[in-house]
XYZ file of C-alpha atoms in Angstrom:
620
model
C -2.642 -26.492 71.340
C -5.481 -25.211 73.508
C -9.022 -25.101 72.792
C -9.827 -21.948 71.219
C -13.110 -19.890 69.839
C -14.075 -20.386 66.932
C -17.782 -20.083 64.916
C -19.875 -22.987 63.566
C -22.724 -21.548 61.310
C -24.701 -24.645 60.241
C -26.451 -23.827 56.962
C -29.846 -25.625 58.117
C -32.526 -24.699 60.884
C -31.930 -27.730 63.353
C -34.689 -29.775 64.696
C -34.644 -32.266 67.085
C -36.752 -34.936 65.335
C -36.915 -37.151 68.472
C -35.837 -37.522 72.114
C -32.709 -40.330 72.080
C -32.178 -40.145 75.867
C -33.973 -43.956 75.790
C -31.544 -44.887 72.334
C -28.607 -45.473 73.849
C -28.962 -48.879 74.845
C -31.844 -50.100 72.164
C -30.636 -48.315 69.191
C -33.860 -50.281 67.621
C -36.207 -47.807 69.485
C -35.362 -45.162 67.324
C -37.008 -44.704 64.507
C -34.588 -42.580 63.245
C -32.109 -45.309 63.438
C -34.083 -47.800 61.071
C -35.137 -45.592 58.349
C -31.000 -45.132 57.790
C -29.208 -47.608 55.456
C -27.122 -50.897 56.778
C -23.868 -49.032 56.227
C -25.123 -46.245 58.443
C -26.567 -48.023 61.201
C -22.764 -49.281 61.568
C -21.819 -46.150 61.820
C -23.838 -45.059 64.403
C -23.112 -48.428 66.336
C -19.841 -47.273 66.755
C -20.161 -43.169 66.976
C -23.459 -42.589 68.510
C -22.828 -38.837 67.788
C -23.530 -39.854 64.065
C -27.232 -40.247 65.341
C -27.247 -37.268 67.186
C -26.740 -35.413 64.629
C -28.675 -36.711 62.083
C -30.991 -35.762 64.514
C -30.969 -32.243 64.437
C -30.598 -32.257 60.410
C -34.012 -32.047 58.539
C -34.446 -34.771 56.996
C -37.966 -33.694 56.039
C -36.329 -31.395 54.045
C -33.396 -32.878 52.506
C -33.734 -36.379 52.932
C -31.853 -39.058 54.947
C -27.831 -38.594 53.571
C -26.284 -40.663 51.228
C -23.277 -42.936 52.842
C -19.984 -43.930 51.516
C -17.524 -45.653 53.253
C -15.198 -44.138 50.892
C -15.393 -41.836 47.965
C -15.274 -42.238 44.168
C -15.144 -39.872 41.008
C -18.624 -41.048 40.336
C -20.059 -38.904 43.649
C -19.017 -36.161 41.348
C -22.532 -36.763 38.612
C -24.247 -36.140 41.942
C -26.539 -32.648 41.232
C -27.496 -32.417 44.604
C -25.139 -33.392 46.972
C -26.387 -34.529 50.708
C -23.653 -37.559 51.946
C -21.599 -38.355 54.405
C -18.676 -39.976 54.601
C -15.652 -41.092 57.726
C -12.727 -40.050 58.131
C -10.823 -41.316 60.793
C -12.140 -43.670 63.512
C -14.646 -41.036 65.091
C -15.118 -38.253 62.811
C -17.781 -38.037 59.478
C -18.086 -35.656 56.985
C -21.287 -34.277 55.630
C -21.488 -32.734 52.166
C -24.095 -30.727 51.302
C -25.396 -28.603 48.523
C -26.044 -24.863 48.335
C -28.306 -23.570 45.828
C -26.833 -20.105 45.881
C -23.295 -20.472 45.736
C -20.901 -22.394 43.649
C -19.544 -23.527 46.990
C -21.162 -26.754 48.794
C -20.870 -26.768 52.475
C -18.457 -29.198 54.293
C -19.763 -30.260 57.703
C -17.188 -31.686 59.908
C -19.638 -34.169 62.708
C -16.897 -34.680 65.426
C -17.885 -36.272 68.829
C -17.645 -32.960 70.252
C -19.774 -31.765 67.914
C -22.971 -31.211 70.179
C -21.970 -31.135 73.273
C -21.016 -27.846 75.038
C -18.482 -28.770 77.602
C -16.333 -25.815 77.142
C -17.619 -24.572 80.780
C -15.875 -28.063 82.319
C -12.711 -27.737 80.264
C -10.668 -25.450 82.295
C -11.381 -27.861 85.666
C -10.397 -30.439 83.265
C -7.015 -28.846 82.442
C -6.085 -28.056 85.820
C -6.528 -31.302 87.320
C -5.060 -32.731 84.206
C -1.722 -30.095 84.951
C -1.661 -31.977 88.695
C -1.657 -35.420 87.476
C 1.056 -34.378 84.599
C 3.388 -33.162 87.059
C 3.296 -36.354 89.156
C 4.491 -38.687 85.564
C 7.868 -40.640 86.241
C 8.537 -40.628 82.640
C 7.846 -38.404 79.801
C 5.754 -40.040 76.961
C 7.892 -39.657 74.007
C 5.856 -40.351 71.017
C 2.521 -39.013 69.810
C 0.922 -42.538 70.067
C 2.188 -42.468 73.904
C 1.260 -39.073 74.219
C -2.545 -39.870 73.259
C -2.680 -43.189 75.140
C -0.943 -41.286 78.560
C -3.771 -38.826 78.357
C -6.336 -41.161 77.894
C -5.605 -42.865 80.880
C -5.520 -39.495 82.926
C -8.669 -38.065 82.103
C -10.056 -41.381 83.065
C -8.859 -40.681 86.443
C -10.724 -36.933 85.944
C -14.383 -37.914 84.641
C -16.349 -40.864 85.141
C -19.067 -41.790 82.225
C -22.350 -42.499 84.345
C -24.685 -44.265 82.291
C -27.975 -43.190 82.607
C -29.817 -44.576 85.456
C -26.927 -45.570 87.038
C -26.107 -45.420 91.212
C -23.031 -43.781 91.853
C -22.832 -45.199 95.102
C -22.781 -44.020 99.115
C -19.928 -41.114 99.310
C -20.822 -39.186 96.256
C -21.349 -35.894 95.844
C -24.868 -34.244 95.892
C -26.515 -35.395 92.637
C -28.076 -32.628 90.043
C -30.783 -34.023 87.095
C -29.452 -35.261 84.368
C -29.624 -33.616 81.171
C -31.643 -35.139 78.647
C -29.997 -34.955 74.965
C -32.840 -32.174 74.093
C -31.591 -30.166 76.874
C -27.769 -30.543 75.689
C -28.868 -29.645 72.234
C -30.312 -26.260 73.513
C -27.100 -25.757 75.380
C -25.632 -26.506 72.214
C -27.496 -23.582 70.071
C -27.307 -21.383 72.631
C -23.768 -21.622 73.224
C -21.540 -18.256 72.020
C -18.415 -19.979 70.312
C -17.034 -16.322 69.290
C -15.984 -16.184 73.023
C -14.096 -18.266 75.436
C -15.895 -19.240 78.393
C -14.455 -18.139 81.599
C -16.058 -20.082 85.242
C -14.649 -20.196 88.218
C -13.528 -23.821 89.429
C -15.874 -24.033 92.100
C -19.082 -22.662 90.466
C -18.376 -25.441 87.667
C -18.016 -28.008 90.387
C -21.190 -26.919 92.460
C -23.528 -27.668 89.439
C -21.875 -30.851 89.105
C -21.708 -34.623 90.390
C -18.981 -36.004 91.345
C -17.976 -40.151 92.701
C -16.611 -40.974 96.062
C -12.980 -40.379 94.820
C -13.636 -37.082 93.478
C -14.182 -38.067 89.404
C -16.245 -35.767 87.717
C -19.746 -37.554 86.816
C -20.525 -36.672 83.215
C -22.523 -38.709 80.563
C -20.745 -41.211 78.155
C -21.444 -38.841 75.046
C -19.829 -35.708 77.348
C -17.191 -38.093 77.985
C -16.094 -38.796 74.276
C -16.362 -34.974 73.641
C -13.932 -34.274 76.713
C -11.671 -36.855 75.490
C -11.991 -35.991 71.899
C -11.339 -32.124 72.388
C -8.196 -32.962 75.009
C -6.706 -34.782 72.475
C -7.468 -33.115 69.298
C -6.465 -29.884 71.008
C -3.339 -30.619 73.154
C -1.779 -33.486 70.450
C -2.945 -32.844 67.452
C -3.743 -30.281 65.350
C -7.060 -28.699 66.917
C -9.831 -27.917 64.940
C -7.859 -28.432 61.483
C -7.767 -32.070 62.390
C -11.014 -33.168 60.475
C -9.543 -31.945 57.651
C -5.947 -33.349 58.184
C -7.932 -36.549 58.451
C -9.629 -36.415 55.176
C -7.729 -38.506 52.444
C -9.638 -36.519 49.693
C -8.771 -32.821 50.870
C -5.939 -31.101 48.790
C -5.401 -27.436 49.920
C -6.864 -26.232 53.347
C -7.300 -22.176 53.284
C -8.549 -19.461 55.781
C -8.103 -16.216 54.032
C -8.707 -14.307 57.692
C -11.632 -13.714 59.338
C -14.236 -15.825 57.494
C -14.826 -19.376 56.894
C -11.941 -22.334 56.402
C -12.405 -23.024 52.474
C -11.332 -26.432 50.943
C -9.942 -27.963 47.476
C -11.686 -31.444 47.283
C -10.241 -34.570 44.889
C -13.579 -35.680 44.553
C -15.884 -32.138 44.732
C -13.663 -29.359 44.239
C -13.848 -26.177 45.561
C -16.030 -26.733 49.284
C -16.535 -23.882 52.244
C -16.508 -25.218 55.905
C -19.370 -24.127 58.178
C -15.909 -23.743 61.015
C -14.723 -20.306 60.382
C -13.490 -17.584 62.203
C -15.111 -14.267 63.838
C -12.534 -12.296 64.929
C -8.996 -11.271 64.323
C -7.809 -11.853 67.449
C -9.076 -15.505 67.594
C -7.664 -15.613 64.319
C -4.163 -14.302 65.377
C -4.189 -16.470 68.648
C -4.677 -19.681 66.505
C -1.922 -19.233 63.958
C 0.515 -18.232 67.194
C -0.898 -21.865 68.766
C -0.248 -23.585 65.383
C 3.098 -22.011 64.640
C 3.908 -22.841 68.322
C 2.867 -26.454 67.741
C 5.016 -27.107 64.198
C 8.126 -25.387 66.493
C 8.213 -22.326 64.290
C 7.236 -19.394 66.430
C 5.539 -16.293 64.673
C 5.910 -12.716 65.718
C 5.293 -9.308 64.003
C 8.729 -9.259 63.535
C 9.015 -12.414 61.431
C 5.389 -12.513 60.095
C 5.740 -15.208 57.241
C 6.498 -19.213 57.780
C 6.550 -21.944 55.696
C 7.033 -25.425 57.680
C 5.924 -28.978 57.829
C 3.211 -30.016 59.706
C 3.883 -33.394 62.030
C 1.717 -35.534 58.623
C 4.129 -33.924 55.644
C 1.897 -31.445 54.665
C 2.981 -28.244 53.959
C 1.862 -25.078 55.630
C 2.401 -21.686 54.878
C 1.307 -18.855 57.599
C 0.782 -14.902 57.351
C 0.802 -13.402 60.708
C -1.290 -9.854 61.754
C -3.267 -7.095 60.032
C -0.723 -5.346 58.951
C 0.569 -7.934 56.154
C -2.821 -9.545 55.756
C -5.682 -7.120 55.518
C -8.243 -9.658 56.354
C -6.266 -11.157 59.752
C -4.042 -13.596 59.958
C -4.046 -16.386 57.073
C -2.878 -19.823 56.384
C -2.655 -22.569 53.605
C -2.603 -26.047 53.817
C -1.148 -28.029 50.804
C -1.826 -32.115 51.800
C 0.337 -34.847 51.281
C -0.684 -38.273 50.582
C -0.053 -40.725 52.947
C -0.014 -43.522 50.580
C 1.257 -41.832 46.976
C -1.148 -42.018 44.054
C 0.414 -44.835 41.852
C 0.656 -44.424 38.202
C -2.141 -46.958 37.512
C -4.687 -44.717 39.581
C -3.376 -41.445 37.730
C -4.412 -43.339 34.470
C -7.746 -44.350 35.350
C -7.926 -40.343 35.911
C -6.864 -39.742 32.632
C -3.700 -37.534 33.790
C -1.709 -39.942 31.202
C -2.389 -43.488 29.313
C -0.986 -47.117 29.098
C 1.340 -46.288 26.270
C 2.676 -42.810 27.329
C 3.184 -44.940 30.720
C 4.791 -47.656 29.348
C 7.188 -45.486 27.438
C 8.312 -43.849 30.416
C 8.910 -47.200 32.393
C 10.968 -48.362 29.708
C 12.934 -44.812 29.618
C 13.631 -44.465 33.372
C 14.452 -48.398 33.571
C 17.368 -47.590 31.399
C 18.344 -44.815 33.275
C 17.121 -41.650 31.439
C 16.676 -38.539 33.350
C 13.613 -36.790 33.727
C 11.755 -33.633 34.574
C 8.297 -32.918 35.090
C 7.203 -29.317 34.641
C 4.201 -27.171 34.992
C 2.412 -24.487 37.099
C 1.703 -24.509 40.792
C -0.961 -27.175 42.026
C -0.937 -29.298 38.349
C 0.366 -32.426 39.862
C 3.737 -32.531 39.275
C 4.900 -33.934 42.469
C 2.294 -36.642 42.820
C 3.331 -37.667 38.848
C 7.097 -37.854 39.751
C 6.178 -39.700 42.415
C 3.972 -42.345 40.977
C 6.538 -43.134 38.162
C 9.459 -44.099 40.780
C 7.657 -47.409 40.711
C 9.320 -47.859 37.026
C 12.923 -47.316 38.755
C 14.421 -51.070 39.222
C 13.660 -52.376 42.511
C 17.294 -53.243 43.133
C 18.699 -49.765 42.583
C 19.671 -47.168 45.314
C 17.865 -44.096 45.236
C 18.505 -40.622 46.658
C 15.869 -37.793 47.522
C 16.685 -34.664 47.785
C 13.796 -32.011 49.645
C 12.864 -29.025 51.065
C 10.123 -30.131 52.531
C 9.424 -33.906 52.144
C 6.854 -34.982 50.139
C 8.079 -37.826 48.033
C 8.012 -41.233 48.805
C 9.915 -43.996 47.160
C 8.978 -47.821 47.194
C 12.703 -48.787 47.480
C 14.294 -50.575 50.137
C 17.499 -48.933 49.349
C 16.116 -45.406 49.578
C 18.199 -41.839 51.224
C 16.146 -39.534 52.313
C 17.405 -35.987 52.793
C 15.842 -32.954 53.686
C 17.290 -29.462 53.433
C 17.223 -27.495 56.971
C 17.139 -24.016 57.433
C 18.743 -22.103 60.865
C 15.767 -21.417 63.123
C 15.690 -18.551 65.167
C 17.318 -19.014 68.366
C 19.823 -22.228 67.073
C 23.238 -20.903 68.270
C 26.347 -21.770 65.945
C 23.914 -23.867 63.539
C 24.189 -23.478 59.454
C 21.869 -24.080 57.085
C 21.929 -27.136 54.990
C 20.840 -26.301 51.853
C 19.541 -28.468 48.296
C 22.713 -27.393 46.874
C 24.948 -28.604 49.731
C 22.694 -32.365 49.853
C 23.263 -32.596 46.319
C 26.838 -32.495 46.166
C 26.620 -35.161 49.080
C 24.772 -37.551 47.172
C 26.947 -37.559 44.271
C 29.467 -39.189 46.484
C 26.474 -41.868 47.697
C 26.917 -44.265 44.582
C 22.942 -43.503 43.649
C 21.499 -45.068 40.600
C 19.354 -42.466 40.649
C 18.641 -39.002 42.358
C 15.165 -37.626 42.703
C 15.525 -33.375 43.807
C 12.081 -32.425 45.012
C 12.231 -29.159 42.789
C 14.708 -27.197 40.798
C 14.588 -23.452 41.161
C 17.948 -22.229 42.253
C 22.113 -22.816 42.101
C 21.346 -26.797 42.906
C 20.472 -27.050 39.120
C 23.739 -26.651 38.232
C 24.575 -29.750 40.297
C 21.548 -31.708 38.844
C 23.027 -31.099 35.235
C 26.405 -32.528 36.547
C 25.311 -35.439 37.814
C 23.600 -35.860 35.029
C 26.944 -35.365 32.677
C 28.549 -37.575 35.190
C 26.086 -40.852 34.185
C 23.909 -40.279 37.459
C 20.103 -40.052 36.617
C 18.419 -37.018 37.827
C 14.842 -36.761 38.337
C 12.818 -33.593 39.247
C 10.107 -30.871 38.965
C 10.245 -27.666 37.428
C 7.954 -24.947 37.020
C 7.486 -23.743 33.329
C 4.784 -24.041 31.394
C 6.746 -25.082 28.111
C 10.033 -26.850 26.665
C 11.220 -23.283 25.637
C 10.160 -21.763 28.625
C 11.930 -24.213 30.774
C 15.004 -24.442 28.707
C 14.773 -20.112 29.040
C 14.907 -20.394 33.013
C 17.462 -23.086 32.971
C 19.694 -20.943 31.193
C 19.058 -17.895 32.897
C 19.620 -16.346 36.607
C 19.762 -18.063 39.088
C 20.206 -21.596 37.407
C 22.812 -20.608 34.926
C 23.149 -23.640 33.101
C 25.643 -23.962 30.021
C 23.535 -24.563 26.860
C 26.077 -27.162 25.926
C 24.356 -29.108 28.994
C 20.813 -28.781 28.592
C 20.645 -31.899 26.909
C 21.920 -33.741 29.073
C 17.709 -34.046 30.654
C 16.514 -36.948 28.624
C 12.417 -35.941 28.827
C 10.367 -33.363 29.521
C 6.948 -33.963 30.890
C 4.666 -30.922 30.644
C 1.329 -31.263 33.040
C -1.176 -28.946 33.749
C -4.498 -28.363 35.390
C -6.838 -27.794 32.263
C -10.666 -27.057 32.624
C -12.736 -29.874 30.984
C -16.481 -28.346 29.213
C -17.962 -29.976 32.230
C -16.882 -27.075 34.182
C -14.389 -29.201 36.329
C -10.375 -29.026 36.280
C -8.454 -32.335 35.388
C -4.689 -33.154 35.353
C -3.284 -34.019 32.003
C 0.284 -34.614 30.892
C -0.028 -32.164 27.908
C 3.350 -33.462 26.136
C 6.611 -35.824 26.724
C 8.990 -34.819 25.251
C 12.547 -35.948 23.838
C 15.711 -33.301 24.075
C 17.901 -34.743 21.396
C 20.412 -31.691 20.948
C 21.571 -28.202 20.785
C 22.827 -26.786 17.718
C 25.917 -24.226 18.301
C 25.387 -22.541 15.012
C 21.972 -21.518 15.339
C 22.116 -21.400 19.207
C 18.452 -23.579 19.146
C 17.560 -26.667 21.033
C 15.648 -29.298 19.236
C 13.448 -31.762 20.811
C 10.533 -34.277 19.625
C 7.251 -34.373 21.268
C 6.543 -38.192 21.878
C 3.071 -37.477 23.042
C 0.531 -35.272 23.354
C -3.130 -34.432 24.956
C -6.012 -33.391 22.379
C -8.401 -31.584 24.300
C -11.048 -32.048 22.316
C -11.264 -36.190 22.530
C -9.464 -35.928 26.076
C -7.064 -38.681 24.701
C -3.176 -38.805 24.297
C -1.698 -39.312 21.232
C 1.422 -41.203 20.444
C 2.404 -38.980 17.770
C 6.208 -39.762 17.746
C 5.626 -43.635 17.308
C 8.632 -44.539 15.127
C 10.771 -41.447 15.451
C 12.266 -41.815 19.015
C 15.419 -40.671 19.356
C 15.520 -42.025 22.928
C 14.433 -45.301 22.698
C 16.097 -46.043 19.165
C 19.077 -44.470 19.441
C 20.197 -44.721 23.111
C 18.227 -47.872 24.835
C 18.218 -50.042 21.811
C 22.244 -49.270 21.556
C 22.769 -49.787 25.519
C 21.005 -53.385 24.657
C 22.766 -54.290 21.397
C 19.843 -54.344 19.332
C 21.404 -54.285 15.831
C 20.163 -50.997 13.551
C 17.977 -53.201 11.480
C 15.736 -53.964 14.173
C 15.495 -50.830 15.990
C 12.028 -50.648 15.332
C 10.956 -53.583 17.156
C 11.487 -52.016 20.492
C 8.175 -50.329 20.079
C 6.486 -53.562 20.437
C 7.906 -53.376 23.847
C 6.061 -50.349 24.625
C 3.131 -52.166 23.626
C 3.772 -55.532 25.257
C 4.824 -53.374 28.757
C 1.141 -50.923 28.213
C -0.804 -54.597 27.975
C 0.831 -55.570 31.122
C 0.048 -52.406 32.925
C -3.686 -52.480 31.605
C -3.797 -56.774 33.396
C -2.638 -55.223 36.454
C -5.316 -52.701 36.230
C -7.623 -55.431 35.446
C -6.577 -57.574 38.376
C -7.319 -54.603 40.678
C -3.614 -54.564 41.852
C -3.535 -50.761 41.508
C -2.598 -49.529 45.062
C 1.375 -47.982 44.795
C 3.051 -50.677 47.104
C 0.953 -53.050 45.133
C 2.076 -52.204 41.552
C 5.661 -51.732 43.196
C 5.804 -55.459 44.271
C 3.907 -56.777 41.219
C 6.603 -55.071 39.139
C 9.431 -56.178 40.722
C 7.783 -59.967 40.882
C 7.291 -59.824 37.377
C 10.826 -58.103 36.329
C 12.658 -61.162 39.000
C 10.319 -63.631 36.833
C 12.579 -62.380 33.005
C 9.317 -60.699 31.932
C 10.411 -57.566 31.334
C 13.833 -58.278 29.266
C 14.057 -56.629 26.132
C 14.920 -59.429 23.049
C 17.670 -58.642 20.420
């Protein structure tokens, strides 16, 4: 992608609170530098744009920043929020509050951050172009890609530390810029517009070494490097928010600012924005470019993958999007929330977990169901760490999100033609499904159920082949309504052939924030032909007002009394004892909690040391 405009409107007056030219070298001799905290001085050891930033921000007025090297639900009893926090190796973020808007700001401090070398750039890229052509080889992967480029633009610029001799054969030498003097540069430099300069009028104002390297200064030379990367690699200016573990949805409604659903803080606007349509429409073209899904007028609309897993959905032009262009962002975790850390946020308990590890251990099958954005991915996820370690599993996706902590795991995706693909056919759910019956899984996880592939599901299911999923409905009867209905279409006769229904939402809490609960498990036990009704037993529920789940159908499980304790022989007099399970298997989950071994590949292993040890084997 190349670098494009784009506006940064800091919400602060800047002020440069002292000169850091001397700094560089003797950190010590700012005094800046030793009024921050220990953390923070580490920081700044290793990203001296962290200092130069800090700066320009009043701290007169707002104080020196809180720092976290990484962020917990506590930040959110914060009233007035002013921290910072890293993402990545190189890039911070700075949260602060704005007393007129329910929106805090989000401050993205990059190494390019305060430098304006957008005037050098195009030299950059054209000597870069000349050393590209000359490769043997192609670098193949991203992490050769980066590493490739890195070494060319150290044959382009030369860091010159200041006070340093270039030696006999340079170029003419200009003064060097003090950091006040880049700072100004920086104010007073009009994002909004590309900057356009002629090779050689960049080059006269410049220095350059005996073998032609342009002379810059070492923080110049991390911007350069920084941008080139970020720009031609990755994912341009969206990358600080790619980076940031605790960013859900990314969205840029047009011409505005880049707004952001945080984990930890909610809803958050992004001082990056855009001021024009055509900027706008020239970044989604870059972006679609990038992800290998060209936009046009003609075909206005994509939904893809990004290169992490996230999913992206773009609107192209003024015509479909009043307000230019637009895009969402829907993040993936790289490591999957494990069930452990979705109890300690109160999304379910150590019993209703329990239950369900006992249930999909014995091969019940499962959907969860809710509304968009109530967590009904990352919950399916986290519970495939209940599935035996030894068993096969099968995904099937539209866009991959899930990720299973099974060695024996298939991973399909379903593929749609592109433009421009000759001969090719699309590959759809449906079509993977039918594959994967003929796989041998023990169980088969379908990313979501919306069309004809249902049909499948429910015969797998018939055909003793666990099926987990997610569904959206906001109810039992609502779900069983759409199941039966177009497009899905499935025979009532079949519906209960889906063990449990989990129903999860995104609730408001009276502290004004919104929280994940499972609202209800529940048990299908049958459909009646005579009445032409489904019944089913809610195992658990949520009561909003104590923010607790209730085991309210302790004692009356069909599941566990009727079909586990008969697939393990327990005798119908002592049926009832298999809820001590539940309680011996929620005391386990609550020492693992204990012992801080609540990571997903952690709990994974620890399960499957402790079901290889006979701990989990049910007594008759």
């Amino acid at each position: 992608m190349s670098s494009l405009p784009f506006s940064i409107q800091l919400p602060f007056k800047t002020e440069a609170n002292e000169d850091l030219s001397g700094c560089y070298h003797d950190l010590e001799s700012s005094a800046l530098y030793r009024m921050l905290p220990t953390n923070a001085r580490e920081y700044v050891k290793q990203c001296p744009h962290l200092l130069e930033y800090l700066n320009i921000f009043p701290v007169n007025t707002y104080g020196i920043p809180l720092f976290f090297s990484e962020l917990t639900r506590d930040v959110r009893k914060i009233e007035t929020l002013n921290l910072i926090y890293p993402v990545g190796e190189d890039t911070f973020i700075h949260i602060l509050t704005d007393p007129e808007d329910v929106r805090n700001y989000y401050i993205p401090i990059e190494p390019s951050f305060l430098h304006s070398v957008n005037t050098l750039m195009p030299v950059v890229e054209k000597r870069l172009i000349d050393l590209l052509d000359a490769l043997e080889k192609d670098p193949v992967t991203e992490e050769e890609r980066v590493a490739v480029l890195k070494n060319l633009i150290n044959e382009i610029l030369y860091a010159r530390v200041p006070g340093e001799e270039i030696g006999p054969g340079a170029a003419d030498t200009v003064a060097e810029k003090s950091v006040k003097d880049r700072l100004v540069a920086f104010l007073n430099t009009d994002f909004s517009a590309k900057k356009k300069a002629d090779e050689d009028d960049v080059l006269a104002g410049l220095m350059q070494t005996a073998d032609g390297r342009i002379v810059v200064s070492p923080p110049e030379y991390r911007a350069l490097e920084y941008m080139m990367i970020r720009d031609k690699i990755e994912m341009g200016i969206l990358k600080p928010f790619l980076s940031d573990p605790n960013i859900e949805d990314i969205t840029c409604d047009g011409v505005g600012p880049i707004f952001i659903e945080h984990k930890m803080l909610r809803g958050l606007k992004s001082v990056i924005g855009f001021t024009e349509s055509r900027e706008l429409d020239a970044f989604v073209i870059k972006m679609a470019e990038r992800i290998k899904r060209p936009i046009t007028y003609r075909n206005p609309v994509v939904d893809a993958t990004l290169p992490d897993g996230s999913r992206i959905n773009i609107v192209y032009g003024t015509e479909v999007s009043k307000h230019g262009s637009n895009f969402t962002i829907r993040k993936v975790n790289e490591i999957p929330l494990s069930i452990l850390q979705l109890i300690d946020s109160n999304t379910c308990d150590y019993t209703a977990a329990a239950y369900l590890w006992i249930c999909l251990e014995y091969g019940m099958s499962m959907f969860v169901s809710g509304e968009t954005a109530s967590g009904k991915t990352t919950s399916l996820n986290a519970l495939t760490t209940f599935l035996p370690p030894e068993n096969k599993i099968v995904t099937i996706e539209d866009t991959p999100e899930l990720t299973v902590p099974h060695r024996n795991w298939t991973r399909e995706v379903a593929k749609a033609k592109g433009k421009g693909e000759g001969d090719g056919a699309d590959v759809t759910m449906f079509d993977l499904l039918k594959a994967a019956l003929r796989q041998r899984p023990n169980q088969i996880l379908v990313g979501e159920i919306r069309g004809v592939e249902g049909s499948v599901a429910f015969s797998a299911m018939q055909t003793g082949h666990p099926v987990m999923s997610t569904f959206h409905a906001a109810s039992v009867e609502k779900l069983i309504q759409r199941l039966c209905g177009d497009p899905i279409l499935i025979p009532k006769t079949h519906v209960d052939n889906l063990n449990i229904v989990i129903i999860q939402s995104a609730v408001r809490r009276p502290g004004g924030g919104t929280v994940r609960r499972m609202l209800s498990i529940n048990e299908l036990v049958g459909y009646d032909p005579q009445t032409q009704g489904f019944s089913f037993v809610e195992m658990f529920h949520w009561d909003p007002v104590t923010d607790e789940h209730v085991f309210c159908g302790k004692g009356s499980s069909y599941l566990l009394e009727n079909k586990i304790a008969t697939l393990l022989g327990i005798p119908e007099s002592k049926r009832s004892e298999i809820y001590f399970e539940v309680e011996k298997r929620a005391n386990i989950l609550r020492r693992l909690n204990a012992a801080g071994c609540t990571k997903f590949w952690d709990l994974f292993h620890m399960i499957s040391k402790i079901k290889k040890q006979g701990l989990l084997n049910i007594e008759v």
